[in-house]
Amino acid sequence: MEATSSAKEKMAFLPNHIAIIMDGNGRWAEQHGKSRFEGHVAGVESARSTIRYLNNKYHIKYLTFYGFSTENWARPESEVGGIFRIFEQILDKEAAELHQEGVRLLHLGRLEELPKGLQQVINRALELTRNNTGMTLGFCFNYGGRTEILDAVRHIITEGIPPQDIDEKLFDNYLYTAGSPDVDLLIRTGGELRISNFLVWQAAYSEYYFTDVLWPDFDEEEIEKALLSYKQRQRRFGGL
Ligand code: IPE
Ligand code: IPE
Ligand code: MG
């Protein structure tokens, strides 16, 4: 069936892949007289509602969240442990719901360095949702963009790939995101104007959207603002 012109427009202006740096949980907690741990709990709620909104209303095909960076190990052990605990406690239930919605989960990052219990729930979630054909939801946990590139290089060398065969397409397939397209829209909440080692390869030509809104406050209205901003961009990819 021929899509209506407004449906066509909607599709053309929507990003195929959105990636989000969920920053500002700690400052949000401070503003509300809560602990940083409670800030991360609120952050998880915000992630849940963002996933639903982008999936149900816009059918975004790829959504990738930055949840814990390779640099976040530098935080106090109690905070790191708290973040892992929150994630470990919600993931089974969350994965079951996402599975119902046809979402396929991906973990991006070094899984083997995470606590065993967390590794197990992540593996269960991946296994449960692996054949789903709806939204692909990437979760970057113990993720670093530079580490990802180094892991790809090691892998390529281990496989003995001849240098002349190494092009961008091949390299792409050795990244944690193998099979996912480049990021179209990269959102960072919390007011910092940097990418903090997130998807350095995949976001080389992304449109960036920075907002001062703290991650737990990032709601439907804020998502609409980001999508509207994206819609107004002119992507040239070096052309005219
Ligand atoms: C982002 O929020 C979540 C993680 C990095 C895990 P922060 O914890 O960095 O919050 P701020 O930047 O201190 O406000
Ligand atoms: C980036 O936020 C990492 C995540 C959101 C998981 P940070 O709060 O760790 O980044 P910096 O330290 O301000 O660059
Ligand atoms: Mg931060």
PDB file of C-alpha atoms and ligand atoms in Angstrom:
ATOM      1  CA  MET A   1       0.000   0.000   0.000  1.00  0.00           C
ATOM      2  CA  GLU A   2       1.215   3.494  -0.866  1.00  0.00           C
ATOM      3  CA  ALA A   3       2.274   5.377   2.281  1.00  0.00           C
ATOM      4  CA  THR A   4       0.481   8.680   2.801  1.00  0.00           C
ATOM      5  CA  SER A   5       2.687  11.707   2.235  1.00  0.00           C
ATOM      6  CA  SER A   6       2.788  12.527   5.942  1.00  0.00           C
ATOM      7  CA  ALA A   7       3.816   8.964   6.773  1.00  0.00           C
ATOM      8  CA  LYS A   8       6.557   9.166   4.148  1.00  0.00           C
ATOM      9  CA  GLU A   9       7.792  12.453   5.546  1.00  0.00           C
ATOM     10  CA  LYS A  10       7.782  11.033   9.029  1.00  0.00           C
ATOM     11  CA  MET A  11       9.959   8.131   7.933  1.00  0.00           C
ATOM     12  CA  ALA A  12      12.424  10.270   6.015  1.00  0.00           C
ATOM     13  CA  PHE A  13      13.016  12.586   8.943  1.00  0.00           C
ATOM     14  CA  LEU A  14      13.352   9.926  11.577  1.00  0.00           C
ATOM     15  CA  PRO A  15      16.741   8.623  12.607  1.00  0.00           C
ATOM     16  CA  ASN A  16      17.272   4.924  11.987  1.00  0.00           C
ATOM     17  CA  HIS A  17      19.763   4.695  14.848  1.00  0.00           C
ATOM     18  CA  ILE A  18      19.612   6.849  17.989  1.00  0.00           C
ATOM     19  CA  ALA A  19      22.348   6.643  20.632  1.00  0.00           C
ATOM     20  CA  ILE A  20      22.039   8.267  24.044  1.00  0.00           C
ATOM     21  CA  ILE A  21      24.585   9.320  26.661  1.00  0.00           C
ATOM     22  CA  MET A  22      22.418   9.273  29.769  1.00  0.00           C
ATOM     23  CA  ASP A  23      24.205  11.822  31.915  1.00  0.00           C
ATOM     24  CA  GLY A  24      23.131  13.793  34.970  1.00  0.00           C
ATOM     25  CA  ASN A  25      21.782  11.178  37.399  1.00  0.00           C
ATOM     26  CA  GLY A  26      24.110  12.350  40.178  1.00  0.00           C
ATOM     27  CA  ARG A  27      23.252  16.021  39.797  1.00  0.00           C
ATOM     28  CA  TRP A  28      19.553  15.202  39.616  1.00  0.00           C
ATOM     29  CA  ALA A  29      19.863  13.309  42.907  1.00  0.00           C
ATOM     30  CA  GLU A  30      21.679  16.199  44.527  1.00  0.00           C
ATOM     31  CA  GLN A  31      18.987  18.630  43.394  1.00  0.00           C
ATOM     32  CA  HIS A  32      16.347  16.406  44.993  1.00  0.00           C
ATOM     33  CA  GLY A  33      18.222  15.730  48.224  1.00  0.00           C
ATOM     34  CA  LYS A  34      18.664  12.065  47.296  1.00  0.00           C
ATOM     35  CA  SER A  35      21.646   9.711  47.132  1.00  0.00           C
ATOM     36  CA  ARG A  36      23.523   9.109  43.884  1.00  0.00           C
ATOM     37  CA  PHE A  37      22.179   5.562  44.008  1.00  0.00           C
ATOM     38  CA  GLU A  38      18.624   6.927  43.920  1.00  0.00           C
ATOM     39  CA  GLY A  39      19.691   9.088  40.993  1.00  0.00           C
ATOM     40  CA  HIS A  40      20.684   5.970  39.064  1.00  0.00           C
ATOM     41  CA  VAL A  41      17.384   4.285  39.953  1.00  0.00           C
ATOM     42  CA  ALA A  42      15.569   7.322  38.530  1.00  0.00           C
ATOM     43  CA  GLY A  43      17.848   7.117  35.482  1.00  0.00           C
ATOM     44  CA  VAL A  44      16.753   3.544  34.811  1.00  0.00           C
ATOM     45  CA  GLU A  45      13.104   4.645  34.911  1.00  0.00           C
ATOM     46  CA  SER A  46      13.879   7.332  32.376  1.00  0.00           C
ATOM     47  CA  ALA A  47      15.544   4.757  30.119  1.00  0.00           C
ATOM     48  CA  ARG A  48      12.490   2.483  30.377  1.00  0.00           C
ATOM     49  CA  SER A  49      10.067   5.198  29.324  1.00  0.00           C
ATOM     50  CA  THR A  50      12.361   6.452  26.548  1.00  0.00           C
ATOM     51  CA  ILE A  51      12.584   2.944  25.070  1.00  0.00           C
ATOM     52  CA  ARG A  52       8.790   2.572  25.113  1.00  0.00           C
ATOM     53  CA  TYR A  53       8.155   5.960  23.579  1.00  0.00           C
ATOM     54  CA  LEU A  54      10.667   5.567  20.767  1.00  0.00           C
ATOM     55  CA  ASN A  55       9.547   2.024  20.069  1.00  0.00           C
ATOM     56  CA  ASN A  56       5.780   2.435  20.270  1.00  0.00           C
ATOM     57  CA  LYS A  57       5.384   5.860  18.739  1.00  0.00           C
ATOM     58  CA  TYR A  58       8.224   5.996  16.218  1.00  0.00           C
ATOM     59  CA  HIS A  59       9.309   2.385  15.677  1.00  0.00           C
ATOM     60  CA  ILE A  60      12.949   3.415  15.833  1.00  0.00           C
ATOM     61  CA  LYS A  61      14.958   0.450  14.545  1.00  0.00           C
ATOM     62  CA  TYR A  62      18.172   0.889  16.556  1.00  0.00           C
ATOM     63  CA  LEU A  63      18.539   2.477  19.977  1.00  0.00           C
ATOM     64  CA  THR A  64      21.807   2.381  21.909  1.00  0.00           C
ATOM     65  CA  PHE A  65      22.305   3.494  25.520  1.00  0.00           C
ATOM     66  CA  TYR A  66      25.515   4.344  27.342  1.00  0.00           C
ATOM     67  CA  GLY A  67      25.062   2.829  30.778  1.00  0.00           C
ATOM     68  CA  PHE A  68      28.557   2.337  32.191  1.00  0.00           C
ATOM     69  CA  SER A  69      31.853   3.365  30.616  1.00  0.00           C
ATOM     70  CA  THR A  70      35.303   1.799  30.946  1.00  0.00           C
ATOM     71  CA  GLU A  71      36.196   5.077  32.722  1.00  0.00           C
ATOM     72  CA  ASN A  72      33.358   4.755  35.256  1.00  0.00           C
ATOM     73  CA  TRP A  73      35.425   2.196  37.213  1.00  0.00           C
ATOM     74  CA  ALA A  74      37.191   5.275  38.581  1.00  0.00           C
ATOM     75  CA  ARG A  75      34.141   6.022  40.758  1.00  0.00           C
ATOM     76  CA  PRO A  76      33.906   4.894  44.384  1.00  0.00           C
ATOM     77  CA  GLU A  77      33.394   1.144  44.664  1.00  0.00           C
ATOM     78  CA  SER A  78      30.072   1.671  46.427  1.00  0.00           C
ATOM     79  CA  GLU A  79      28.651   3.624  43.483  1.00  0.00           C
ATOM     80  CA  VAL A  80      29.953   1.144  40.902  1.00  0.00           C
ATOM     81  CA  GLY A  81      28.497  -1.737  42.935  1.00  0.00           C
ATOM     82  CA  GLY A  82      25.189   0.113  43.219  1.00  0.00           C
ATOM     83  CA  ILE A  83      24.920   0.627  39.461  1.00  0.00           C
ATOM     84  CA  PHE A  84      25.661  -3.069  38.839  1.00  0.00           C
ATOM     85  CA  ARG A  85      23.117  -4.101  41.473  1.00  0.00           C
ATOM     86  CA  ILE A  86      20.309  -1.990  39.997  1.00  0.00           C
ATOM     87  CA  PHE A  87      20.965  -3.412  36.573  1.00  0.00           C
ATOM     88  CA  GLU A  88      21.215  -6.980  37.792  1.00  0.00           C
ATOM     89  CA  GLN A  89      17.958  -6.694  39.730  1.00  0.00           C
ATOM     90  CA  ILE A  90      15.814  -5.309  36.934  1.00  0.00           C
ATOM     91  CA  LEU A  91      17.186  -7.030  33.873  1.00  0.00           C
ATOM     92  CA  ASP A  92      15.322 -10.361  34.036  1.00  0.00           C
ATOM     93  CA  LYS A  93      11.929  -8.689  34.379  1.00  0.00           C
ATOM     94  CA  GLU A  94      12.767  -5.975  31.893  1.00  0.00           C
ATOM     95  CA  ALA A  95      14.042  -8.453  29.308  1.00  0.00           C
ATOM     96  CA  ALA A  96      10.821 -10.471  29.605  1.00  0.00           C
ATOM     97  CA  GLU A  97       8.755  -7.340  28.879  1.00  0.00           C
ATOM     98  CA  LEU A  98      10.978  -6.223  26.035  1.00  0.00           C
ATOM     99  CA  HIS A  99      10.809  -9.724  24.583  1.00  0.00           C
ATOM    100  CA  GLN A 100       7.002  -9.414  24.489  1.00  0.00           C
ATOM    101  CA  GLU A 101       7.463  -6.237  22.474  1.00  0.00           C
ATOM    102  CA  GLY A 102       9.759  -7.946  19.972  1.00  0.00           C
ATOM    103  CA  VAL A 103      12.874  -6.068  21.078  1.00  0.00           C
ATOM    104  CA  ARG A 104      16.286  -7.646  20.492  1.00  0.00           C
ATOM    105  CA  LEU A 105      18.849  -6.846  23.150  1.00  0.00           C
ATOM    106  CA  LEU A 106      22.566  -6.438  22.499  1.00  0.00           C
ATOM    107  CA  HIS A 107      25.325  -5.946  25.038  1.00  0.00           C
ATOM    108  CA  LEU A 108      28.181  -3.738  23.885  1.00  0.00           C
ATOM    109  CA  GLY A 109      31.369  -3.760  25.928  1.00  0.00           C
ATOM    110  CA  ARG A 110      33.633  -6.104  27.829  1.00  0.00           C
ATOM    111  CA  LEU A 111      31.258  -8.534  29.467  1.00  0.00           C
ATOM    112  CA  GLU A 112      33.955 -10.733  31.020  1.00  0.00           C
ATOM    113  CA  GLU A 113      35.119  -7.950  33.360  1.00  0.00           C
ATOM    114  CA  LEU A 114      31.673  -7.544  34.946  1.00  0.00           C
ATOM    115  CA  PRO A 115      30.576  -9.425  38.092  1.00  0.00           C
ATOM    116  CA  LYS A 116      29.542 -13.022  37.371  1.00  0.00           C
ATOM    117  CA  GLY A 117      25.929 -12.526  38.459  1.00  0.00           C
ATOM    118  CA  LEU A 118      25.521  -9.585  36.141  1.00  0.00           C
ATOM    119  CA  GLN A 119      27.107 -11.507  33.282  1.00  0.00           C
ATOM    120  CA  GLN A 120      24.553 -14.246  33.798  1.00  0.00           C
ATOM    121  CA  VAL A 121      21.486 -11.992  33.663  1.00  0.00           C
ATOM    122  CA  ILE A 122      22.886 -10.215  30.615  1.00  0.00           C
ATOM    123  CA  ASN A 123      23.514 -13.531  28.861  1.00  0.00           C
ATOM    124  CA  ARG A 124      19.990 -14.707  29.694  1.00  0.00           C
ATOM    125  CA  ALA A 125      18.488 -11.515  28.290  1.00  0.00           C
ATOM    126  CA  LEU A 126      20.511 -11.792  25.079  1.00  0.00           C
ATOM    127  CA  GLU A 127      19.582 -15.437  24.649  1.00  0.00           C
ATOM    128  CA  LEU A 128      15.876 -14.755  25.256  1.00  0.00           C
ATOM    129  CA  THR A 129      15.606 -11.934  22.737  1.00  0.00           C
ATOM    130  CA  ARG A 130      18.156 -12.944  20.111  1.00  0.00           C
ATOM    131  CA  ASN A 131      15.683 -13.888  17.369  1.00  0.00           C
ATOM    132  CA  ASN A 132      13.420 -10.880  17.790  1.00  0.00           C
ATOM    133  CA  THR A 133      12.950  -8.700  14.739  1.00  0.00           C
ATOM    134  CA  GLY A 134      11.687  -5.459  16.300  1.00  0.00           C
ATOM    135  CA  MET A 135      13.835  -2.692  17.741  1.00  0.00           C
ATOM    136  CA  THR A 136      17.500  -3.549  18.373  1.00  0.00           C
ATOM    137  CA  LEU A 137      18.347  -2.175  21.800  1.00  0.00           C
ATOM    138  CA  GLY A 138      22.060  -1.915  22.492  1.00  0.00           C
ATOM    139  CA  PHE A 139      23.233  -1.615  26.046  1.00  0.00           C
ATOM    140  CA  CYS A 140      26.762  -0.285  26.518  1.00  0.00           C
ATOM    141  CA  PHE A 141      27.937  -1.598  29.818  1.00  0.00           C
ATOM    142  CA  ASN A 142      31.664  -1.548  30.572  1.00  0.00           C
ATOM    143  CA  TYR A 143      31.956   0.051  27.180  1.00  0.00           C
ATOM    144  CA  GLY A 144      34.740   2.244  25.817  1.00  0.00           C
ATOM    145  CA  GLY A 145      34.992   3.422  22.224  1.00  0.00           C
ATOM    146  CA  ARG A 146      38.764   3.099  22.149  1.00  0.00           C
ATOM    147  CA  THR A 147      38.680  -0.321  23.827  1.00  0.00           C
ATOM    148  CA  GLU A 148      36.166  -1.405  21.211  1.00  0.00           C
ATOM    149  CA  ILE A 149      38.497  -0.366  18.392  1.00  0.00           C
ATOM    150  CA  LEU A 150      41.467  -2.120  20.033  1.00  0.00           C
ATOM    151  CA  ASP A 151      39.401  -5.274  20.560  1.00  0.00           C
ATOM    152  CA  ALA A 152      38.488  -5.189  16.858  1.00  0.00           C
ATOM    153  CA  VAL A 153      42.153  -4.775  15.840  1.00  0.00           C
ATOM    154  CA  ARG A 154      43.213  -7.703  18.040  1.00  0.00           C
ATOM    155  CA  HIS A 155      40.458  -9.845  16.605  1.00  0.00           C
ATOM    156  CA  ILE A 156      41.404  -8.983  13.012  1.00  0.00           C
ATOM    157  CA  ILE A 157      45.076  -9.782  13.661  1.00  0.00           C
ATOM    158  CA  THR A 158      44.197 -13.048  15.422  1.00  0.00           C
ATOM    159  CA  GLU A 159      42.200 -14.127  12.385  1.00  0.00           C
ATOM    160  CA  GLY A 160      45.142 -13.329  10.116  1.00  0.00           C
ATOM    161  CA  ILE A 161      43.152 -11.035   7.806  1.00  0.00           C
ATOM    162  CA  PRO A 162      45.509  -9.687   5.089  1.00  0.00           C
ATOM    163  CA  PRO A 163      46.057  -5.882   5.371  1.00  0.00           C
ATOM    164  CA  GLN A 164      44.716  -5.196   1.870  1.00  0.00           C
ATOM    165  CA  ASP A 165      41.379  -6.729   2.879  1.00  0.00           C
ATOM    166  CA  ILE A 166      40.895  -4.324   5.785  1.00  0.00           C
ATOM    167  CA  ASP A 167      38.455  -1.635   4.747  1.00  0.00           C
ATOM    168  CA  GLU A 168      35.777   0.276   6.659  1.00  0.00           C
ATOM    169  CA  LYS A 169      33.101  -2.293   5.952  1.00  0.00           C
ATOM    170  CA  LEU A 170      35.212  -5.172   7.233  1.00  0.00           C
ATOM    171  CA  PHE A 171      36.321  -3.202  10.281  1.00  0.00           C
ATOM    172  CA  ASP A 172      32.706  -2.381  11.077  1.00  0.00           C
ATOM    173  CA  ASN A 173      32.007  -6.092  11.330  1.00  0.00           C
ATOM    174  CA  TYR A 174      34.604  -6.544  14.075  1.00  0.00           C
ATOM    175  CA  LEU A 175      33.106  -3.891  16.331  1.00  0.00           C
ATOM    176  CA  TYR A 176      30.718  -4.729  19.192  1.00  0.00           C
ATOM    177  CA  THR A 177      28.014  -3.132  17.044  1.00  0.00           C
ATOM    178  CA  ALA A 178      28.634  -5.463  14.071  1.00  0.00           C
ATOM    179  CA  GLY A 179      25.495  -5.567  11.958  1.00  0.00           C
ATOM    180  CA  SER A 180      24.091  -2.273  13.264  1.00  0.00           C
ATOM    181  CA  PRO A 181      24.131   0.856  11.107  1.00  0.00           C
ATOM    182  CA  ASP A 182      26.029   4.062  11.939  1.00  0.00           C
ATOM    183  CA  VAL A 183      24.458   6.358  14.516  1.00  0.00           C
ATOM    184  CA  ASP A 184      22.208   9.022  12.961  1.00  0.00           C
ATOM    185  CA  LEU A 185      21.363  10.989  16.083  1.00  0.00           C
ATOM    186  CA  LEU A 186      23.507  11.120  19.195  1.00  0.00           C
ATOM    187  CA  ILE A 187      21.859  12.676  22.241  1.00  0.00           C
ATOM    188  CA  ARG A 188      23.674  13.713  25.414  1.00  0.00           C
ATOM    189  CA  THR A 189      21.768  14.940  28.430  1.00  0.00           C
ATOM    190  CA  GLY A 190      23.287  16.658  31.464  1.00  0.00           C
ATOM    191  CA  GLY A 191      24.890  19.642  29.765  1.00  0.00           C
ATOM    192  CA  GLU A 192      28.420  18.403  29.028  1.00  0.00           C
ATOM    193  CA  LEU A 193      29.615  19.014  25.472  1.00  0.00           C
ATOM    194  CA  ARG A 194      31.670  15.863  24.908  1.00  0.00           C
ATOM    195  CA  ILE A 195      31.203  12.248  23.901  1.00  0.00           C
ATOM    196  CA  SER A 196      33.209  10.640  26.721  1.00  0.00           C
ATOM    197  CA  ASN A 197      34.563   7.736  24.656  1.00  0.00           C
ATOM    198  CA  PHE A 198      31.157   6.696  23.303  1.00  0.00           C
ATOM    199  CA  LEU A 199      30.863   5.076  19.842  1.00  0.00           C
ATOM    200  CA  VAL A 200      33.828   6.983  18.440  1.00  0.00           C
ATOM    201  CA  TRP A 201      33.793   5.018  15.182  1.00  0.00           C
ATOM    202  CA  GLN A 202      30.027   4.729  14.701  1.00  0.00           C
ATOM    203  CA  ALA A 203      29.275   8.374  15.478  1.00  0.00           C
ATOM    204  CA  ALA A 204      31.881   9.823  13.091  1.00  0.00           C
ATOM    205  CA  TYR A 205      29.072  11.363  10.997  1.00  0.00           C
ATOM    206  CA  SER A 206      26.231  11.526  13.498  1.00  0.00           C
ATOM    207  CA  GLU A 207      24.121  14.553  14.209  1.00  0.00           C
ATOM    208  CA  TYR A 208      24.733  15.629  17.801  1.00  0.00           C
ATOM    209  CA  TYR A 209      22.103  16.919  20.175  1.00  0.00           C
ATOM    210  CA  PHE A 210      23.159  18.265  23.556  1.00  0.00           C
ATOM    211  CA  THR A 211      20.710  19.324  26.227  1.00  0.00           C
ATOM    212  CA  ASP A 212      21.131  20.651  29.774  1.00  0.00           C
ATOM    213  CA  VAL A 213      18.185  18.524  30.916  1.00  0.00           C
ATOM    214  CA  LEU A 214      19.373  15.911  33.431  1.00  0.00           C
ATOM    215  CA  TRP A 215      18.764  12.312  32.362  1.00  0.00           C
ATOM    216  CA  PRO A 216      16.014  11.468  34.906  1.00  0.00           C
ATOM    217  CA  ASP A 217      14.087  14.538  33.633  1.00  0.00           C
ATOM    218  CA  PHE A 218      14.404  13.577  29.963  1.00  0.00           C
ATOM    219  CA  ASP A 219      10.750  12.926  29.092  1.00  0.00           C
ATOM    220  CA  GLU A 220       8.525  12.694  26.011  1.00  0.00           C
ATOM    221  CA  GLU A 221       8.589  16.428  25.448  1.00  0.00           C
ATOM    222  CA  GLU A 222      12.402  16.399  25.486  1.00  0.00           C
ATOM    223  CA  ILE A 223      12.500  13.466  23.064  1.00  0.00           C
ATOM    224  CA  GLU A 224      10.267  15.439  20.702  1.00  0.00           C
ATOM    225  CA  LYS A 225      12.649  18.402  20.879  1.00  0.00           C
ATOM    226  CA  ALA A 226      15.606  16.183  19.978  1.00  0.00           C
ATOM    227  CA  LEU A 227      13.722  14.625  17.060  1.00  0.00           C
ATOM    228  CA  LEU A 228      12.622  18.023  15.822  1.00  0.00           C
ATOM    229  CA  SER A 229      16.197  19.281  15.943  1.00  0.00           C
ATOM    230  CA  TYR A 230      17.330  16.230  13.951  1.00  0.00           C
ATOM    231  CA  LYS A 231      14.629  16.824  11.385  1.00  0.00           C
ATOM    232  CA  GLN A 232      15.957  20.314  10.749  1.00  0.00           C
ATOM    233  CA  ARG A 233      19.529  19.202  10.093  1.00  0.00           C
ATOM    234  CA  GLN A 234      20.974  19.018   6.634  1.00  0.00           C
ATOM    235  CA  ARG A 235      23.198  15.987   6.348  1.00  0.00           C
ATOM    236  CA  ARG A 236      25.786  16.348   3.640  1.00  0.00           C
ATOM    237  CA  PHE A 237      28.379  13.670   4.376  1.00  0.00           C
ATOM    238  CA  GLY A 238      31.026  15.791   2.726  1.00  0.00           C
ATOM    239  CA  GLY A 239      28.946  16.415  -0.397  1.00  0.00           C
ATOM    240  CA  LEU A 240      27.129  19.613  -1.340  1.00  0.00           C
TER     241      LEU A 240
HETATM  242  C1  IPE B   1      25.269   9.155  34.270  1.00  0.00           C
HETATM  243  O1  IPE B   1      25.015   9.988  35.346  1.00  0.00           O
HETATM  244  C2  IPE B   1      25.197   7.698  34.642  1.00  0.00           C
HETATM  245  C3  IPE B   1      26.506   7.019  34.670  1.00  0.00           C
HETATM  246  C4  IPE B   1      27.640   7.521  34.283  1.00  0.00           C
HETATM  247  C5  IPE B   1      26.502   5.658  35.159  1.00  0.00           C
HETATM  248  P1  IPE B   1      26.180  10.502  36.295  1.00  0.00           P
HETATM  249  O2  IPE B   1      26.310   9.556  37.429  1.00  0.00           O
HETATM  250  O3  IPE B   1      27.422  10.738  35.528  1.00  0.00           O
HETATM  251  O4  IPE B   1      25.578  11.871  36.793  1.00  0.00           O
HETATM  252  P2  IPE B   1      26.358  13.224  37.046  1.00  0.00           P
HETATM  253  O5  IPE B   1      27.106  13.570  35.810  1.00  0.00           O
HETATM  254  O6  IPE B   1      27.268  12.974  38.205  1.00  0.00           O
HETATM  255  O7  IPE B   1      25.290  14.222  37.362  1.00  0.00           O
HETATM  256  C1  IPE B   2      29.366   9.188  30.401  1.00  0.00           C
HETATM  257  O1  IPE B   2      29.031   9.929  31.519  1.00  0.00           O
HETATM  258  C2  IPE B   2      29.163   7.719  30.658  1.00  0.00           C
HETATM  259  C3  IPE B   2      27.774   7.295  30.781  1.00  0.00           C
HETATM  260  C4  IPE B   2      26.714   8.042  30.643  1.00  0.00           C
HETATM  261  C5  IPE B   2      27.591   5.895  31.052  1.00  0.00           C
HETATM  262  P1  IPE B   2      30.148  10.388  32.571  1.00  0.00           P
HETATM  263  O2  IPE B   2      29.458  11.208  33.592  1.00  0.00           O
HETATM  264  O3  IPE B   2      30.906   9.220  33.050  1.00  0.00           O
HETATM  265  O4  IPE B   2      31.106  11.269  31.657  1.00  0.00           O
HETATM  266  P2  IPE B   2      32.187  12.373  32.046  1.00  0.00           P
HETATM  267  O5  IPE B   2      33.043  11.796  33.129  1.00  0.00           O
HETATM  268  O6  IPE B   2      31.441  13.569  32.513  1.00  0.00           O
HETATM  269  O7  IPE B   2      32.920  12.642  30.774  1.00  0.00           O
HETATM  270 MG    MG B   3      28.202  12.349  34.551  1.00  0.00          MG
END
